Short mmCIF file of C-alpha atoms in Angstrom, two decimals:
data_model
loop_
_atom_site.label_atom_id
_atom_site.label_comp_id
_atom_site.label_asym_id
_atom_site.label_seq_id
_atom_site.Cartn_x
_atom_site.Cartn_y
_atom_site.Cartn_z
CA MET A 224 8.09 -20.59 5.07
CA ILE A 225 8.55 -17.25 3.64
CA LYS A 226 11.51 -16.02 2.33
CA ILE A 227 12.41 -12.57 2.30
CA ILE A 228 14.92 -10.07 0.63
CA LEU A 229 15.67 -6.97 2.48
CA ALA A 230 16.35 -3.63 0.56
CA GLU A 231 17.86 -1.12 3.02
CA ASP A 232 21.08 1.02 2.38
CA HIS A 233 21.69 1.33 6.17
CA LEU A 234 23.51 -1.27 7.61
CA VAL A 235 22.15 -1.17 11.52
CA VAL A 236 18.49 -0.78 10.43
CA ARG A 237 18.68 -3.54 7.79
CA ASN A 238 20.51 -5.90 10.59
CA GLY A 239 18.25 -4.79 13.27
CA ILE A 240 15.12 -5.66 10.89
CA LYS A 241 17.04 -8.74 9.85
CA LEU A 242 17.12 -9.99 14.07
CA LEU A 243 13.38 -9.45 14.10
CA LEU A 244 12.59 -11.29 11.47
CA GLU A 245 14.49 -14.07 11.82
CA SER A 246 13.13 -14.55 15.74
CA GLN A 247 9.97 -16.03 13.68
CA ALA A 248 10.25 -19.72 12.45
CA GLU A 249 8.34 -19.18 9.46
CA PHE A 250 10.31 -15.86 8.05
CA ALA A 251 14.14 -16.88 6.09
CA VAL A 252 15.50 -13.91 5.04
CA ILE A 253 17.60 -14.83 2.15
CA GLY A 254 19.13 -11.97 1.01
CA GLU A 255 20.13 -8.27 1.72
CA ALA A 256 21.26 -5.28 -0.58
CA SER A 257 21.60 -1.68 -0.24
CA SER A 258 20.00 -0.68 -3.68
CA GLY A 259 18.09 -1.67 -6.24
CA GLU A 260 20.73 -3.08 -8.77
CA GLU A 261 21.74 -5.27 -5.66
CA VAL A 262 18.41 -6.74 -5.60
CA LEU A 263 18.56 -7.30 -9.27
CA THR A 264 21.66 -9.01 -9.16
CA LEU A 265 20.58 -11.08 -6.44
CA LEU A 266 17.30 -12.25 -8.38
CA GLU A 267 19.67 -12.36 -11.58
CA ASN A 268 21.80 -15.55 -9.21
CA GLY A 269 18.67 -17.06 -8.68
CA VAL A 270 18.35 -15.70 -4.95
CA VAL A 271 14.20 -15.35 -5.54
CA PRO A 272 12.46 -14.54 -2.42
CA ASN A 273 8.48 -14.63 -1.51
CA ILE A 274 8.46 -11.08 -0.17
CA LEU A 275 10.86 -8.11 -1.18
CA MET A 276 10.62 -5.28 1.66
CA THR A 277 12.34 -2.30 -0.01
CA ASP A 278 13.19 1.63 1.74
CA ILE A 279 12.51 4.01 -1.19
CA ARG A 280 15.15 6.59 -0.70
CA MET A 281 18.28 4.15 -1.84
CA ASP A 282 21.39 4.96 -4.29
CA GLU A 283 21.66 3.58 -7.78
CA MET A 284 18.33 2.98 -8.28
CA ASP A 285 15.57 3.91 -5.46
CA GLY A 286 12.78 1.67 -4.22
CA LEU A 287 10.10 3.01 -6.48
CA GLU A 288 12.05 2.06 -9.80
CA LEU A 289 12.78 -1.37 -8.06
CA ILE A 290 9.55 -1.91 -8.26
CA ASP A 291 8.65 -0.82 -11.59
CA ARG A 292 10.93 -3.12 -12.84
CA LEU A 293 10.23 -6.42 -10.79
CA THR A 294 6.15 -5.86 -11.89
CA ILE A 295 7.62 -6.78 -15.27
CA GLN A 296 10.23 -8.76 -14.31
CA TYR A 297 9.33 -10.69 -11.48
CA PRO A 298 5.92 -10.40 -11.21
CA ASP A 299 5.16 -13.12 -8.50
CA ILE A 300 7.33 -11.23 -5.58
CA LYS A 301 5.08 -9.19 -3.47
CA VAL A 302 6.41 -5.87 -2.88
CA ILE A 303 6.48 -4.08 0.98
CA VAL A 304 7.59 -0.57 1.37
CA LEU A 305 9.29 -0.04 4.44
CA SER A 306 10.09 3.59 4.56
CA MET A 307 10.71 7.05 6.83
CA LEU A 308 8.48 8.64 4.13
CA ASN A 309 4.62 8.80 5.35
CA ASN A 310 3.78 11.35 2.41
CA ILE A 311 0.17 10.11 1.07
CA GLN A 312 2.05 10.94 -2.07
CA TYR A 313 4.72 8.24 -1.87
CA VAL A 314 2.18 5.54 -0.69
CA ILE A 315 0.16 6.11 -3.94
CA GLU A 316 2.95 5.59 -6.41
CA ALA A 317 4.08 2.59 -4.58
CA PHE A 318 0.60 0.89 -4.69
CA ASP A 319 0.24 2.42 -8.43
CA LYS A 320 3.28 0.35 -9.32
CA GLY A 321 2.37 -2.75 -7.69
CA ALA A 322 3.64 -2.31 -3.76
CA LEU A 323 1.51 -4.31 -1.78
CA GLY A 324 2.20 -3.07 1.60
CA TYR A 325 3.49 0.31 2.78
CA LEU A 326 5.15 0.34 6.23
CA VAL A 327 6.57 3.58 8.36
CA LYS A 328 10.38 2.76 10.10
CA ASN A 329 8.29 3.25 13.76
CA VAL A 330 5.74 0.61 12.86
CA GLY A 331 4.96 -2.17 15.89
CA TYR A 332 6.85 -5.66 15.68
CA ASP A 333 3.52 -7.25 15.56
CA GLU A 334 1.79 -4.96 13.01
CA LEU A 335 5.19 -5.45 10.72
CA LEU A 336 4.69 -9.23 11.21
CA PHE A 337 1.30 -9.39 10.34
CA CYS A 338 1.73 -7.10 6.99
CA ILE A 339 4.42 -9.83 5.57
CA GLN A 340 1.98 -12.82 6.42
CA HIS A 341 -1.02 -10.32 5.22
CA VAL A 342 0.81 -9.60 1.41
CA SER A 343 2.49 -13.06 1.56
CA LYS A 344 -1.46 -14.61 1.38
CA GLY A 345 -1.82 -11.83 -1.74
CA GLY A 346 -3.72 -9.45 0.70
CA ARG A 347 -2.43 -5.56 0.40
CA PHE A 348 -1.97 -3.77 3.87
CA LEU A 349 -1.20 0.06 4.69
CA CYS A 350 0.20 0.73 8.33
CA GLU A 351 -1.85 2.18 11.11
CA GLU A 352 -0.27 5.70 11.04
CA ILE A 353 -1.29 6.40 7.58
CA SER A 354 -4.32 5.20 7.79
CA MET A 355 -4.65 7.80 11.01
CA GLN A 356 -3.05 10.18 9.08
CA LEU A 357 -6.04 9.91 6.30
CA LEU A 358 -8.51 9.60 8.76
CA ASP A 359 -7.48 12.78 10.78
CA LYS A 360 -7.44 14.86 7.22
CA LEU A 361 -10.99 13.56 6.73
CA GLN A 362 -12.30 14.85 9.98
CA ASP A 363 -10.73 18.00 9.99
CA LEU A 364 -12.16 18.80 6.52
CA PRO A 365 -15.12 21.38 6.60
CA SER A 366 -18.57 19.89 5.20
CA MET A 367 -18.98 19.04 2.01
CA SER A 368 -18.33 21.84 -0.22
CA TYR A 369 -20.50 22.64 -3.14
CA GLN A 370 -17.64 21.57 -5.72
CA LEU A 371 -17.27 18.07 -3.90
CA LYS A 372 -21.49 17.86 -4.29
CA GLU A 373 -20.90 18.74 -7.94
CA LEU A 374 -18.14 16.43 -8.63
CA MET A 375 -20.60 13.50 -7.00
CA GLU A 376 -23.37 14.99 -8.84
CA GLU A 377 -21.53 14.80 -12.35
CA ILE A 378 -20.07 10.85 -12.02
CA ASP A 379 -23.14 9.82 -9.79
CA LEU A 380 -21.50 8.73 -6.32
CA THR A 381 -23.71 8.20 -3.89
CA GLU A 382 -23.07 9.19 0.22
CA ARG A 383 -22.11 5.33 0.55
CA GLU A 384 -19.90 5.12 -2.19
CA LEU A 385 -18.14 7.70 -1.05
CA GLU A 386 -17.95 6.01 2.28
CA VAL A 387 -16.43 2.88 0.81
CA LEU A 388 -14.10 4.97 -1.06
CA GLU A 389 -12.76 6.59 2.14
CA LEU A 390 -12.38 2.91 3.84
CA ILE A 391 -10.34 1.90 0.40
CA GLY A 392 -8.27 5.20 1.01
CA GLU A 393 -7.51 3.80 4.34
CA GLY A 394 -6.35 0.54 2.63
CA MET A 395 -9.24 -1.77 4.10
CA THR A 396 -9.82 -5.06 2.01
CA ASN A 397 -13.47 -5.44 0.70
CA LEU A 398 -13.66 -7.81 3.65
CA GLN A 399 -12.61 -5.26 6.27
CA ILE A 400 -14.89 -2.80 4.61
CA ALA A 401 -17.57 -5.15 4.65
CA ASP A 402 -17.54 -5.67 8.67
CA LYS A 403 -17.71 -2.30 9.20
CA LEU A 404 -20.14 -1.12 7.02
CA PHE A 405 -22.09 -4.40 8.51
CA LEU A 406 -22.35 -5.30 4.40
CA SER A 407 -21.54 -8.19 2.64
CA LYS A 408 -18.49 -8.72 0.93
CA ARG A 409 -20.13 -8.94 -2.29
CA THR A 410 -22.00 -5.92 -2.07
CA VAL A 411 -18.83 -4.20 -1.07
CA GLU A 412 -16.93 -5.39 -4.15
CA GLY A 413 -20.37 -4.05 -6.34
CA TYR A 414 -19.27 -1.28 -4.58
CA ARG A 415 -15.50 -1.13 -5.83
CA GLN A 416 -16.54 -1.74 -9.23
CA ASN A 417 -18.98 1.08 -9.37
CA LEU A 418 -16.15 3.47 -8.20
CA LEU A 419 -13.55 1.99 -10.71
CA ASP A 420 -16.21 2.26 -13.80
CA LYS A 421 -17.33 6.12 -12.32
CA THR A 422 -14.16 7.52 -12.30
CA LYS A 423 -12.79 5.41 -15.28
CA SER A 424 -10.12 4.09 -12.98
CA LYS A 425 -8.16 1.17 -13.92
CA ASN A 426 -7.31 -0.48 -10.51
CA THR A 427 -7.46 0.57 -7.24
CA ALA A 428 -4.21 2.55 -7.29
CA SER A 429 -5.91 5.07 -9.72
CA LEU A 430 -9.05 5.30 -8.07
CA ILE A 431 -7.23 6.64 -5.00
CA LYS A 432 -5.12 8.94 -6.95
CA TYR A 433 -8.54 10.23 -8.58
CA ALA A 434 -10.25 10.62 -5.49
CA VAL A 435 -6.99 12.44 -4.00
CA LYS A 436 -6.41 14.45 -6.99
CA ASN A 437 -10.06 15.70 -6.80
CA SER A 438 -10.38 15.94 -3.01
CA LEU A 439 -12.92 12.98 -2.73
CA ILE A 440 -10.64 12.11 -0.01
CA SER A 441 -7.01 13.79 1.06
#
């Protein structure tokens, strides 16, 4: 049984999500909140979930501040953001603070369920809409600029590593990248570590932030 707390300040939306989740035998919504403060109160009273699904924009304490607090005080709780905000900067900040999933509110039912199941097992998930938005931006870019080539030479980044970086930016796991590029999972893990080392990034979220800031991905 996957125990879930829903943090959403619109009651109608929250009730709709709750009905969808509770139609599945493996999910149990054990708590509801309209702000980050209410979530912390639930936790302090012993209502501790496996998954927290939270909006970003909420009164008193928003979702990003809540993720910050949970990472420190309740690191075992896995956080999925469910928001209308599809700006890549919010996505990066949410993952940087410790979220493991990011969904937009018009996400399909099957994708919602898969995300919860995947995150509950320790995976990370980025919804299709945002992944495709990233891909569209990449496809719209002109051929590699001189500045990009210069940066790649400066940090000794190979074409294959850039390809892996783009797929990481789409939210793919090592196994998904391995399948897509016809590589072994161990090889992809090596590329990911090389990227972290070459960009001096401490984790994947920092790597993506570096890549966006330096126009390696957009």
